[in-house]
């Protein structure tokens, strides 16, 4: 699985967009980018995933560069409840035979401030 | 919404005890996973199961075993608990979807 690199921490003002970067320079052609977050004392929560096109859902947007070597998760209007650790993970298609084992790194701790 | 339920949020056990951590999912998923999470080490995969009675070792299986007698239930067993197994344990499941996690069991072994 491709390795990912994320900044250890970031701050964001409440109501502003939070842009969380992730580098995955060794990503291969069939690997997806997944984002999860973990709020204190809870299990990780799936946010979004993508292959090469930008994706948007009710929680966030995912922007993947054309060379696919990096991506950015965007929370358009961050709230205090978005304070969490955000994990960027690269893995083969989630229906692949190797069960979609996901390797979680250290993630980015996002602190949303009033 | 997928629901993954872990039977206990907090558990305190003594060294040498046999410990059972239970996990149930309600979406008929074939694949289920057990992770442990420790500060500075992230989430590490202990065991996973891709079908009833099938299991595979993850990255850190030593000291653990698992049981999958029914599709919806995946149990993690600590045969003889030790203090270095004090951790947060997370169960997850998926089929052709991203992983869905339970809220975790914080186990303390004294």
mmCIF file with all atom_site columns, C-alpha atoms in Angstrom:
data_model
loop_
_atom_site.group_PDB
_atom_site.id
_atom_site.type_symbol
_atom_site.label_atom_id
_atom_site.label_alt_id
_atom_site.label_comp_id
_atom_site.label_asym_id
_atom_site.label_entity_id
_atom_site.label_seq_id
_atom_site.pdbx_PDB_ins_code
_atom_site.Cartn_x
_atom_site.Cartn_y
_atom_site.Cartn_z
_atom_site.occupancy
_atom_site.B_iso_or_equiv
_atom_site.pdbx_formal_charge
_atom_site.auth_seq_id
_atom_site.auth_comp_id
_atom_site.auth_asym_id
_atom_site.auth_atom_id
_atom_site.pdbx_PDB_model_num
ATOM 1   C CA . UNK A 1 1   ? 0.000   0.000   0.000   1.00 0.00 ? 1   UNK A CA 1
ATOM 2   C CA . UNK A 1 2   ? 1.170   3.499   -0.752  1.00 0.00 ? 2   UNK A CA 1
ATOM 3   C CA . UNK A 1 3   ? 2.420   5.508   2.207   1.00 0.00 ? 3   UNK A CA 1
ATOM 4   C CA . UNK A 1 4   ? 0.810   8.827   3.064   1.00 0.00 ? 4   UNK A CA 1
ATOM 5   C CA . UNK A 1 5   ? 2.241   11.936  4.695   1.00 0.00 ? 5   UNK A CA 1
ATOM 6   C CA . UNK A 1 6   ? 0.124   14.432  6.604   1.00 0.00 ? 6   UNK A CA 1
ATOM 7   C CA . UNK A 1 7   ? 0.987   17.416  8.814   1.00 0.00 ? 7   UNK A CA 1
ATOM 8   C CA . UNK A 1 8   ? 0.646   16.436  12.471  1.00 0.00 ? 8   UNK A CA 1
ATOM 9   C CA . UNK A 1 9   ? -1.641  19.335  13.387  1.00 0.00 ? 9   UNK A CA 1
ATOM 10  C CA . UNK A 1 10  ? -3.624  22.267  11.996  1.00 0.00 ? 10  UNK A CA 1
ATOM 11  C CA . UNK A 1 11  ? -5.857  25.004  13.324  1.00 0.00 ? 11  UNK A CA 1
ATOM 12  C CA . UNK A 1 12  ? -8.939  26.456  11.669  1.00 0.00 ? 12  UNK A CA 1
ATOM 13  C CA . UNK A 1 13  ? -11.338 29.225  12.652  1.00 0.00 ? 13  UNK A CA 1
ATOM 14  C CA . UNK A 1 14  ? -14.946 28.243  13.132  1.00 0.00 ? 14  UNK A CA 1
ATOM 15  C CA . UNK A 1 15  ? -17.013 28.933  10.026  1.00 0.00 ? 15  UNK A CA 1
ATOM 16  C CA . UNK A 1 16  ? -13.991 28.980  7.728   1.00 0.00 ? 16  UNK A CA 1
ATOM 17  C CA . UNK A 1 17  ? -12.972 26.248  5.308   1.00 0.00 ? 17  UNK A CA 1
ATOM 18  C CA . UNK A 1 18  ? -10.532 23.666  6.639   1.00 0.00 ? 18  UNK A CA 1
ATOM 19  C CA . UNK A 1 19  ? -8.115  22.359  4.006   1.00 0.00 ? 19  UNK A CA 1
ATOM 20  C CA . UNK A 1 20  ? -6.254  19.225  5.056   1.00 0.00 ? 20  UNK A CA 1
ATOM 21  C CA . UNK A 1 21  ? -3.420  18.125  2.758   1.00 0.00 ? 21  UNK A CA 1
ATOM 22  C CA . UNK A 1 22  ? -2.085  14.637  2.153   1.00 0.00 ? 22  UNK A CA 1
ATOM 23  C CA . UNK A 1 23  ? 0.884   13.473  0.094   1.00 0.00 ? 23  UNK A CA 1
ATOM 24  C CA . UNK A 1 24  ? 0.825   10.006  -1.481  1.00 0.00 ? 24  UNK A CA 1
ATOM 25  C CA . UNK A 1 25  ? 3.563   10.195  -4.088  1.00 0.00 ? 25  UNK A CA 1
ATOM 26  C CA . UNK A 1 26  ? 3.868   6.389   -4.480  1.00 0.00 ? 26  UNK A CA 1
ATOM 27  C CA . UNK A 1 27  ? 0.192   5.806   -5.191  1.00 0.00 ? 27  UNK A CA 1
ATOM 28  C CA . UNK A 1 28  ? -0.492  3.320   -7.960  1.00 0.00 ? 28  UNK A CA 1
ATOM 29  C CA . UNK A 1 29  ? -3.137  3.482   -10.643 1.00 0.00 ? 29  UNK A CA 1
ATOM 30  C CA . UNK A 1 30  ? -5.766  1.316   -8.953  1.00 0.00 ? 30  UNK A CA 1
ATOM 31  C CA . UNK A 1 31  ? -5.445  2.760   -5.471  1.00 0.00 ? 31  UNK A CA 1
ATOM 32  C CA . UNK A 1 32  ? -8.143  4.937   -3.961  1.00 0.00 ? 32  UNK A CA 1
ATOM 33  C CA . UNK A 1 33  ? -7.643  7.762   -1.489  1.00 0.00 ? 33  UNK A CA 1
ATOM 34  C CA . UNK A 1 34  ? -9.805  7.407   1.628   1.00 0.00 ? 34  UNK A CA 1
ATOM 35  C CA . UNK A 1 35  ? -10.369 9.924   4.391   1.00 0.00 ? 35  UNK A CA 1
ATOM 36  C CA . UNK A 1 36  ? -11.531 9.056   7.889   1.00 0.00 ? 36  UNK A CA 1
ATOM 37  C CA . UNK A 1 37  ? -11.739 11.101  11.047  1.00 0.00 ? 37  UNK A CA 1
ATOM 38  C CA . UNK A 1 38  ? -11.720 10.173  14.709  1.00 0.00 ? 38  UNK A CA 1
ATOM 39  C CA . UNK A 1 39  ? -13.374 12.349  17.283  1.00 0.00 ? 39  UNK A CA 1
ATOM 40  C CA . UNK A 1 40  ? -12.073 11.879  20.799  1.00 0.00 ? 40  UNK A CA 1
ATOM 41  C CA . UNK A 1 41  ? -13.251 8.623   22.431  1.00 0.00 ? 41  UNK A CA 1
ATOM 42  C CA . UNK A 1 42  ? -15.061 7.409   19.320  1.00 0.00 ? 42  UNK A CA 1
ATOM 43  C CA . UNK A 1 43  ? -14.219 5.002   16.525  1.00 0.00 ? 43  UNK A CA 1
ATOM 44  C CA . UNK A 1 44  ? -12.965 6.333   13.184  1.00 0.00 ? 44  UNK A CA 1
ATOM 45  C CA . UNK A 1 45  ? -15.707 7.660   10.911  1.00 0.00 ? 45  UNK A CA 1
ATOM 46  C CA . UNK A 1 46  ? -15.614 7.351   7.127   1.00 0.00 ? 46  UNK A CA 1
ATOM 47  C CA . UNK A 1 47  ? -15.742 10.736  5.343   1.00 0.00 ? 47  UNK A CA 1
ATOM 48  C CA . UNK A 1 48  ? -15.089 10.332  1.637   1.00 0.00 ? 48  UNK A CA 1
ATOM 49  C CA . UNK A 1 49  ? -12.989 8.518   -0.936  1.00 0.00 ? 49  UNK A CA 1
ATOM 50  C CA . UNK A 1 50  ? -11.929 9.013   -4.542  1.00 0.00 ? 50  UNK A CA 1
ATOM 51  C CA . UNK A 1 51  ? -9.808  7.613   -7.360  1.00 0.00 ? 51  UNK A CA 1
ATOM 52  C CA . UNK A 1 52  ? -8.909  10.506  -9.648  1.00 0.00 ? 52  UNK A CA 1
ATOM 53  C CA . UNK A 1 53  ? -11.893 12.781  -9.982  1.00 0.00 ? 53  UNK A CA 1
ATOM 54  C CA . UNK A 1 54  ? -12.820 15.304  -7.349  1.00 0.00 ? 54  UNK A CA 1
ATOM 55  C CA . UNK A 1 55  ? -15.586 14.118  -5.061  1.00 0.00 ? 55  UNK A CA 1
ATOM 56  C CA . UNK A 1 56  ? -18.127 15.863  -2.863  1.00 0.00 ? 56  UNK A CA 1
ATOM 57  C CA . UNK A 1 57  ? -20.626 14.590  -0.336  1.00 0.00 ? 57  UNK A CA 1
ATOM 58  C CA . UNK A 1 58  ? -22.596 16.069  2.527   1.00 0.00 ? 58  UNK A CA 1
ATOM 59  C CA . UNK A 1 59  ? -19.559 16.054  4.799   1.00 0.00 ? 59  UNK A CA 1
ATOM 60  C CA . UNK A 1 60  ? -16.660 17.224  2.652   1.00 0.00 ? 60  UNK A CA 1
ATOM 61  C CA . UNK A 1 61  ? -14.985 17.623  -0.698  1.00 0.00 ? 61  UNK A CA 1
ATOM 62  C CA . UNK A 1 62  ? -11.938 15.735  -1.904  1.00 0.00 ? 62  UNK A CA 1
ATOM 63  C CA . UNK A 1 63  ? -9.594  17.316  -4.414  1.00 0.00 ? 63  UNK A CA 1
ATOM 64  C CA . UNK A 1 64  ? -7.036  14.978  -6.013  1.00 0.00 ? 64  UNK A CA 1
ATOM 65  C CA . UNK A 1 65  ? -4.230  16.446  -8.109  1.00 0.00 ? 65  UNK A CA 1
ATOM 66  C CA . UNK A 1 66  ? -3.960  15.426  -11.733 1.00 0.00 ? 66  UNK A CA 1
ATOM 67  C CA . UNK A 1 67  ? -0.824  13.326  -11.085 1.00 0.00 ? 67  UNK A CA 1
ATOM 68  C CA . UNK A 1 68  ? -2.621  11.791  -8.054  1.00 0.00 ? 68  UNK A CA 1
ATOM 69  C CA . UNK A 1 69  ? 0.409   12.317  -5.852  1.00 0.00 ? 69  UNK A CA 1
ATOM 70  C CA . UNK A 1 70  ? -1.460  14.473  -3.377  1.00 0.00 ? 70  UNK A CA 1
ATOM 71  C CA . UNK A 1 71  ? -4.959  15.346  -2.266  1.00 0.00 ? 71  UNK A CA 1
ATOM 72  C CA . UNK A 1 72  ? -6.807  17.824  -0.079  1.00 0.00 ? 72  UNK A CA 1
ATOM 73  C CA . UNK A 1 73  ? -9.822  17.235  2.099   1.00 0.00 ? 73  UNK A CA 1
ATOM 74  C CA . UNK A 1 74  ? -11.984 20.326  2.397   1.00 0.00 ? 74  UNK A CA 1
ATOM 75  C CA . UNK A 1 75  ? -14.493 20.919  5.158   1.00 0.00 ? 75  UNK A CA 1
ATOM 76  C CA . UNK A 1 76  ? -16.294 23.947  3.716   1.00 0.00 ? 76  UNK A CA 1
ATOM 77  C CA . UNK A 1 77  ? -17.579 25.513  6.950   1.00 0.00 ? 77  UNK A CA 1
ATOM 78  C CA . UNK A 1 78  ? -15.751 24.018  9.911   1.00 0.00 ? 78  UNK A CA 1
ATOM 79  C CA . UNK A 1 79  ? -17.559 23.793  13.238  1.00 0.00 ? 79  UNK A CA 1
ATOM 80  C CA . UNK A 1 80  ? -16.257 23.012  16.713  1.00 0.00 ? 80  UNK A CA 1
ATOM 81  C CA . UNK A 1 81  ? -17.610 19.477  16.274  1.00 0.00 ? 81  UNK A CA 1
ATOM 82  C CA . UNK A 1 82  ? -15.161 18.958  13.407  1.00 0.00 ? 82  UNK A CA 1
ATOM 83  C CA . UNK A 1 83  ? -12.262 18.991  15.865  1.00 0.00 ? 83  UNK A CA 1
ATOM 84  C CA . UNK A 1 84  ? -10.776 15.524  15.377  1.00 0.00 ? 84  UNK A CA 1
ATOM 85  C CA . UNK A 1 85  ? -7.856  13.527  14.014  1.00 0.00 ? 85  UNK A CA 1
ATOM 86  C CA . UNK A 1 86  ? -8.132  13.174  10.236  1.00 0.00 ? 86  UNK A CA 1
ATOM 87  C CA . UNK A 1 87  ? -6.577  10.196  8.487   1.00 0.00 ? 87  UNK A CA 1
ATOM 88  C CA . UNK A 1 88  ? -5.671  9.981   4.825   1.00 0.00 ? 88  UNK A CA 1
ATOM 89  C CA . UNK A 1 89  ? -5.283  6.393   3.604   1.00 0.00 ? 89  UNK A CA 1
ATOM 90  C CA . UNK A 1 90  ? -4.466  4.904   0.235   1.00 0.00 ? 90  UNK A CA 1
ATOM 91  C CA . UNK A 1 91  ? -5.715  1.453   -0.629  1.00 0.00 ? 91  UNK A CA 1
ATOM 92  C CA . UNK A 1 92  ? -6.825  -0.760  -3.466  1.00 0.00 ? 92  UNK A CA 1
ATOM 93  C CA . UNK A 1 93  ? -10.477 -0.836  -4.511  1.00 0.00 ? 93  UNK A CA 1
ATOM 94  C CA . UNK A 1 94  ? -12.709 -1.606  -1.587  1.00 0.00 ? 94  UNK A CA 1
ATOM 95  C CA . UNK A 1 95  ? -14.082 -4.650  -3.303  1.00 0.00 ? 95  UNK A CA 1
ATOM 96  C CA . UNK A 1 96  ? -10.662 -6.173  -3.892  1.00 0.00 ? 96  UNK A CA 1
ATOM 97  C CA . UNK A 1 97  ? -9.817  -9.637  -2.700  1.00 0.00 ? 97  UNK A CA 1
ATOM 98  C CA . UNK A 1 98  ? -7.454  -8.550  0.063   1.00 0.00 ? 98  UNK A CA 1
ATOM 99  C CA . UNK A 1 99  ? -10.350 -7.417  2.221   1.00 0.00 ? 99  UNK A CA 1
ATOM 100 C CA . UNK A 1 100 ? -9.576  -3.715  2.021   1.00 0.00 ? 100 UNK A CA 1
ATOM 101 C CA . UNK A 1 101 ? -7.199  -3.757  4.939   1.00 0.00 ? 101 UNK A CA 1
ATOM 102 C CA . UNK A 1 102 ? -6.517  -0.114  5.671   1.00 0.00 ? 102 UNK A CA 1
ATOM 103 C CA . UNK A 1 103 ? -3.278  1.112   7.190   1.00 0.00 ? 103 UNK A CA 1
ATOM 104 C CA . UNK A 1 104 ? -3.834  4.136   9.411   1.00 0.00 ? 104 UNK A CA 1
ATOM 105 C CA . UNK A 1 105 ? -0.920  6.509   9.968   1.00 0.00 ? 105 UNK A CA 1
ATOM 106 C CA . UNK A 1 106 ? -0.711  9.242   12.582  1.00 0.00 ? 106 UNK A CA 1
ATOM 107 C CA . UNK A 1 107 ? -3.150  11.590  10.862  1.00 0.00 ? 107 UNK A CA 1
ATOM 108 C CA . UNK A 1 108 ? -3.649  15.341  11.262  1.00 0.00 ? 108 UNK A CA 1
ATOM 109 C CA . UNK A 1 109 ? -5.140  16.723  14.449  1.00 0.00 ? 109 UNK A CA 1
ATOM 110 C CA . UNK A 1 110 ? -7.497  19.507  13.377  1.00 0.00 ? 110 UNK A CA 1
ATOM 111 C CA . UNK A 1 111 ? -8.392  22.007  16.055  1.00 0.00 ? 111 UNK A CA 1
ATOM 112 C CA . UNK A 1 112 ? -11.345 24.238  15.166  1.00 0.00 ? 112 UNK A CA 1
ATOM 113 C CA . UNK A 1 113 ? -11.280 27.401  17.254  1.00 0.00 ? 113 UNK A CA 1
ATOM 114 C CA . UNK A 1 114 ? -14.142 29.791  18.050  1.00 0.00 ? 114 UNK A CA 1
ATOM 115 C CA . UNK B 2 1   ? -26.813 3.455   8.484   1.00 0.00 ? 1   UNK B CA 1
ATOM 116 C CA . UNK B 2 2   ? -24.404 0.649   9.257   1.00 0.00 ? 2   UNK B CA 1
ATOM 117 C CA . UNK B 2 3   ? -24.143 -0.089  12.924  1.00 0.00 ? 3   UNK B CA 1
ATOM 118 C CA . UNK B 2 4   ? -21.147 -1.792  14.505  1.00 0.00 ? 4   UNK B CA 1
ATOM 119 C CA . UNK B 2 5   ? -21.680 -2.432  18.193  1.00 0.00 ? 5   UNK B CA 1
ATOM 120 C CA . UNK B 2 6   ? -19.006 -3.361  20.675  1.00 0.00 ? 6   UNK B CA 1
ATOM 121 C CA . UNK B 2 7   ? -20.363 -4.893  23.848  1.00 0.00 ? 7   UNK B CA 1
ATOM 122 C CA . UNK B 2 8   ? -18.358 -2.861  26.353  1.00 0.00 ? 8   UNK B CA 1
ATOM 123 C CA . UNK B 2 9   ? -16.974 0.676   26.307  1.00 0.00 ? 9   UNK B CA 1
ATOM 124 C CA . UNK B 2 10  ? -14.703 0.136   29.292  1.00 0.00 ? 10  UNK B CA 1
ATOM 125 C CA . UNK B 2 11  ? -13.289 -3.070  30.723  1.00 0.00 ? 11  UNK B CA 1
ATOM 126 C CA . UNK B 2 12  ? -10.846 -3.730  33.559  1.00 0.00 ? 12  UNK B CA 1
ATOM 127 C CA . UNK B 2 13  ? -9.280  -7.178  33.833  1.00 0.00 ? 13  UNK B CA 1
ATOM 128 C CA . UNK B 2 14  ? -6.500  -8.788  35.821  1.00 0.00 ? 14  UNK B CA 1
ATOM 129 C CA . UNK B 2 15  ? -3.292  -10.200 34.404  1.00 0.00 ? 15  UNK B CA 1
ATOM 130 C CA . UNK B 2 16  ? -3.775  -13.816 33.342  1.00 0.00 ? 16  UNK B CA 1
ATOM 131 C CA . UNK B 2 17  ? -7.527  -13.599 32.865  1.00 0.00 ? 17  UNK B CA 1
ATOM 132 C CA . UNK B 2 18  ? -9.160  -14.775 29.647  1.00 0.00 ? 18  UNK B CA 1
ATOM 133 C CA . UNK B 2 19  ? -10.908 -11.814 28.057  1.00 0.00 ? 19  UNK B CA 1
ATOM 134 C CA . UNK B 2 20  ? -13.616 -11.765 25.402  1.00 0.00 ? 20  UNK B CA 1
ATOM 135 C CA . UNK B 2 21  ? -14.370 -8.651  23.364  1.00 0.00 ? 21  UNK B CA 1
ATOM 136 C CA . UNK B 2 22  ? -17.558 -8.900  21.340  1.00 0.00 ? 22  UNK B CA 1
ATOM 137 C CA . UNK B 2 23  ? -18.535 -7.098  18.171  1.00 0.00 ? 23  UNK B CA 1
ATOM 138 C CA . UNK B 2 24  ? -21.800 -7.249  16.229  1.00 0.00 ? 24  UNK B CA 1
ATOM 139 C CA . UNK B 2 25  ? -22.670 -5.639  12.891  1.00 0.00 ? 25  UNK B CA 1
ATOM 140 C CA . UNK B 2 26  ? -26.136 -5.303  11.430  1.00 0.00 ? 26  UNK B CA 1
ATOM 141 C CA . UNK B 2 27  ? -25.428 -4.989  7.690   1.00 0.00 ? 27  UNK B CA 1
ATOM 142 C CA . UNK B 2 28  ? -24.681 -8.592  6.712   1.00 0.00 ? 28  UNK B CA 1
ATOM 143 C CA . UNK B 2 29  ? -21.055 -7.680  5.966   1.00 0.00 ? 29  UNK B CA 1
ATOM 144 C CA . UNK B 2 30  ? -18.709 -10.495 5.065   1.00 0.00 ? 30  UNK B CA 1
ATOM 145 C CA . UNK B 2 31  ? -15.530 -8.803  6.312   1.00 0.00 ? 31  UNK B CA 1
ATOM 146 C CA . UNK B 2 32  ? -14.856 -7.929  9.931   1.00 0.00 ? 32  UNK B CA 1
ATOM 147 C CA . UNK B 2 33  ? -11.723 -6.593  11.584  1.00 0.00 ? 33  UNK B CA 1
ATOM 148 C CA . UNK B 2 34  ? -10.151 -6.048  14.986  1.00 0.00 ? 34  UNK B CA 1
ATOM 149 C CA . UNK B 2 35  ? -7.688  -3.203  15.501  1.00 0.00 ? 35  UNK B CA 1
ATOM 150 C CA . UNK B 2 36  ? -5.955  -1.867  18.544  1.00 0.00 ? 36  UNK B CA 1
ATOM 151 C CA . UNK B 2 37  ? -5.091  1.789   18.914  1.00 0.00 ? 37  UNK B CA 1
ATOM 152 C CA . UNK B 2 38  ? -2.259  3.113   21.043  1.00 0.00 ? 38  UNK B CA 1
ATOM 153 C CA . UNK B 2 39  ? -0.867  6.647   21.370  1.00 0.00 ? 39  UNK B CA 1
ATOM 154 C CA . UNK B 2 40  ? 1.911   7.256   18.890  1.00 0.00 ? 40  UNK B CA 1
ATOM 155 C CA . UNK B 2 41  ? 1.320   3.938   17.100  1.00 0.00 ? 41  UNK B CA 1
ATOM 156 C CA . UNK B 2 42  ? -1.963  4.593   15.300  1.00 0.00 ? 42  UNK B CA 1
ATOM 157 C CA . UNK B 2 43  ? -4.353  1.747   14.489  1.00 0.00 ? 43  UNK B CA 1
ATOM 158 C CA . UNK B 2 44  ? -2.818  -1.684  14.105  1.00 0.00 ? 44  UNK B CA 1
ATOM 159 C CA . UNK B 2 45  ? -4.654  -4.652  12.646  1.00 0.00 ? 45  UNK B CA 1
ATOM 160 C CA . UNK B 2 46  ? -4.834  -7.699  14.918  1.00 0.00 ? 46  UNK B CA 1
ATOM 161 C CA . UNK B 2 47  ? -7.039  -10.142 12.989  1.00 0.00 ? 47  UNK B CA 1
ATOM 162 C CA . UNK B 2 48  ? -9.666  -10.080 10.293  1.00 0.00 ? 48  UNK B CA 1
ATOM 163 C CA . UNK B 2 49  ? -12.297 -12.440 8.978   1.00 0.00 ? 49  UNK B CA 1
ATOM 164 C CA . UNK B 2 50  ? -13.725 -12.566 5.471   1.00 0.00 ? 50  UNK B CA 1
ATOM 165 C CA . UNK B 2 51  ? -16.374 -15.203 6.127   1.00 0.00 ? 51  UNK B CA 1
ATOM 166 C CA . UNK B 2 52  ? -17.902 -17.287 8.874   1.00 0.00 ? 52  UNK B CA 1
ATOM 167 C CA . UNK B 2 53  ? -15.262 -19.507 10.476  1.00 0.00 ? 53  UNK B CA 1
ATOM 168 C CA . UNK B 2 54  ? -12.559 -17.916 8.321   1.00 0.00 ? 54  UNK B CA 1
ATOM 169 C CA . UNK B 2 55  ? -9.853  -15.753 9.843   1.00 0.00 ? 55  UNK B CA 1
ATOM 170 C CA . UNK B 2 56  ? -6.503  -14.282 8.937   1.00 0.00 ? 56  UNK B CA 1
ATOM 171 C CA . UNK B 2 57  ? -3.764  -12.773 11.020  1.00 0.00 ? 57  UNK B CA 1
ATOM 172 C CA . UNK B 2 58  ? -3.152  -9.076  10.800  1.00 0.00 ? 58  UNK B CA 1
ATOM 173 C CA . UNK B 2 59  ? 0.025   -7.280  11.761  1.00 0.00 ? 59  UNK B CA 1
ATOM 174 C CA . UNK B 2 60  ? 0.057   -8.009  15.513  1.00 0.00 ? 60  UNK B CA 1
ATOM 175 C CA . UNK B 2 61  ? -1.807  -11.285 16.215  1.00 0.00 ? 61  UNK B CA 1
ATOM 176 C CA . UNK B 2 62  ? 0.432   -12.519 19.046  1.00 0.00 ? 62  UNK B CA 1
ATOM 177 C CA . UNK B 2 63  ? -1.468  -13.030 22.281  1.00 0.00 ? 63  UNK B CA 1
ATOM 178 C CA . UNK B 2 64  ? -4.863  -12.879 20.555  1.00 0.00 ? 64  UNK B CA 1
ATOM 179 C CA . UNK B 2 65  ? -7.289  -15.218 18.881  1.00 0.00 ? 65  UNK B CA 1
ATOM 180 C CA . UNK B 2 66  ? -10.660 -14.671 17.216  1.00 0.00 ? 66  UNK B CA 1
ATOM 181 C CA . UNK B 2 67  ? -13.930 -16.454 16.672  1.00 0.00 ? 67  UNK B CA 1
ATOM 182 C CA . UNK B 2 68  ? -16.511 -15.982 13.919  1.00 0.00 ? 68  UNK B CA 1
ATOM 183 C CA . UNK B 2 69  ? -19.305 -18.505 14.374  1.00 0.00 ? 69  UNK B CA 1
ATOM 184 C CA . UNK B 2 70  ? -22.013 -16.270 12.905  1.00 0.00 ? 70  UNK B CA 1
ATOM 185 C CA . UNK B 2 71  ? -21.737 -13.708 10.151  1.00 0.00 ? 71  UNK B CA 1
ATOM 186 C CA . UNK B 2 72  ? -22.776 -10.778 12.284  1.00 0.00 ? 72  UNK B CA 1
ATOM 187 C CA . UNK B 2 73  ? -20.519 -11.481 15.264  1.00 0.00 ? 73  UNK B CA 1
ATOM 188 C CA . UNK B 2 74  ? -16.723 -11.340 15.544  1.00 0.00 ? 74  UNK B CA 1
ATOM 189 C CA . UNK B 2 75  ? -15.076 -11.955 18.896  1.00 0.00 ? 75  UNK B CA 1
ATOM 190 C CA . UNK B 2 76  ? -11.555 -11.097 19.967  1.00 0.00 ? 76  UNK B CA 1
ATOM 191 C CA . UNK B 2 77  ? -10.067 -13.312 22.679  1.00 0.00 ? 77  UNK B CA 1
ATOM 192 C CA . UNK B 2 78  ? -7.125  -12.536 24.908  1.00 0.00 ? 78  UNK B CA 1
ATOM 193 C CA . UNK B 2 79  ? -6.135  -15.998 26.097  1.00 0.00 ? 79  UNK B CA 1
ATOM 194 C CA . UNK B 2 80  ? -4.133  -14.724 29.082  1.00 0.00 ? 80  UNK B CA 1
ATOM 195 C CA . UNK B 2 81  ? -4.333  -10.968 29.432  1.00 0.00 ? 81  UNK B CA 1
ATOM 196 C CA . UNK B 2 82  ? -1.129  -9.052  30.041  1.00 0.00 ? 82  UNK B CA 1
ATOM 197 C CA . UNK B 2 83  ? -0.505  -5.429  30.951  1.00 0.00 ? 83  UNK B CA 1
ATOM 198 C CA . UNK B 2 84  ? 0.894   -4.680  27.488  1.00 0.00 ? 84  UNK B CA 1
ATOM 199 C CA . UNK B 2 85  ? -2.536  -5.469  26.084  1.00 0.00 ? 85  UNK B CA 1
ATOM 200 C CA . UNK B 2 86  ? -3.981  -2.419  27.798  1.00 0.00 ? 86  UNK B CA 1
ATOM 201 C CA . UNK B 2 87  ? -5.314  -0.480  24.831  1.00 0.00 ? 87  UNK B CA 1
ATOM 202 C CA . UNK B 2 88  ? -8.311  0.789   22.880  1.00 0.00 ? 88  UNK B CA 1
ATOM 203 C CA . UNK B 2 89  ? -9.766  -2.024  20.764  1.00 0.00 ? 89  UNK B CA 1
ATOM 204 C CA . UNK B 2 90  ? -11.758 -1.174  17.669  1.00 0.00 ? 90  UNK B CA 1
ATOM 205 C CA . UNK B 2 91  ? -13.963 -3.485  15.633  1.00 0.00 ? 91  UNK B CA 1
ATOM 206 C CA . UNK B 2 92  ? -14.867 -2.694  12.032  1.00 0.00 ? 92  UNK B CA 1
ATOM 207 C CA . UNK B 2 93  ? -16.814 -4.280  9.206   1.00 0.00 ? 93  UNK B CA 1
ATOM 208 C CA . UNK B 2 94  ? -17.274 -3.812  5.486   1.00 0.00 ? 94  UNK B CA 1
ATOM 209 C CA . UNK B 2 95  ? -18.521 -5.475  2.370   1.00 0.00 ? 95  UNK B CA 1
ATOM 210 C CA . UNK B 2 96  ? -18.228 -3.509  -0.857  1.00 0.00 ? 96  UNK B CA 1
ATOM 211 C CA . UNK B 2 97  ? -18.083 -0.308  1.176   1.00 0.00 ? 97  UNK B CA 1
ATOM 212 C CA . UNK B 2 98  ? -15.509 1.594   3.194   1.00 0.00 ? 98  UNK B CA 1
ATOM 213 C CA . UNK B 2 99  ? -14.842 0.361   6.717   1.00 0.00 ? 99  UNK B CA 1
ATOM 214 C CA . UNK B 2 100 ? -17.392 1.135   9.413   1.00 0.00 ? 100 UNK B CA 1
ATOM 215 C CA . UNK B 2 101 ? -16.095 1.188   12.980  1.00 0.00 ? 101 UNK B CA 1
ATOM 216 C CA . UNK B 2 102 ? -17.595 0.626   16.377  1.00 0.00 ? 102 UNK B CA 1
ATOM 217 C CA . UNK B 2 103 ? -16.941 3.082   19.187  1.00 0.00 ? 103 UNK B CA 1
ATOM 218 C CA . UNK B 2 104 ? -14.252 0.991   20.760  1.00 0.00 ? 104 UNK B CA 1
ATOM 219 C CA . UNK B 2 105 ? -13.567 -0.870  23.997  1.00 0.00 ? 105 UNK B CA 1
ATOM 220 C CA . UNK B 2 106 ? -10.984 0.640   26.303  1.00 0.00 ? 106 UNK B CA 1
ATOM 221 C CA . UNK B 2 107 ? -9.377  -2.329  28.047  1.00 0.00 ? 107 UNK B CA 1
ATOM 222 C CA . UNK B 2 108 ? -7.186  -1.929  31.105  1.00 0.00 ? 108 UNK B CA 1
ATOM 223 C CA . UNK B 2 109 ? -5.223  -4.941  32.338  1.00 0.00 ? 109 UNK B CA 1
ATOM 224 C CA . UNK B 2 110 ? -3.906  -4.580  35.884  1.00 0.00 ? 110 UNK B CA 1
#
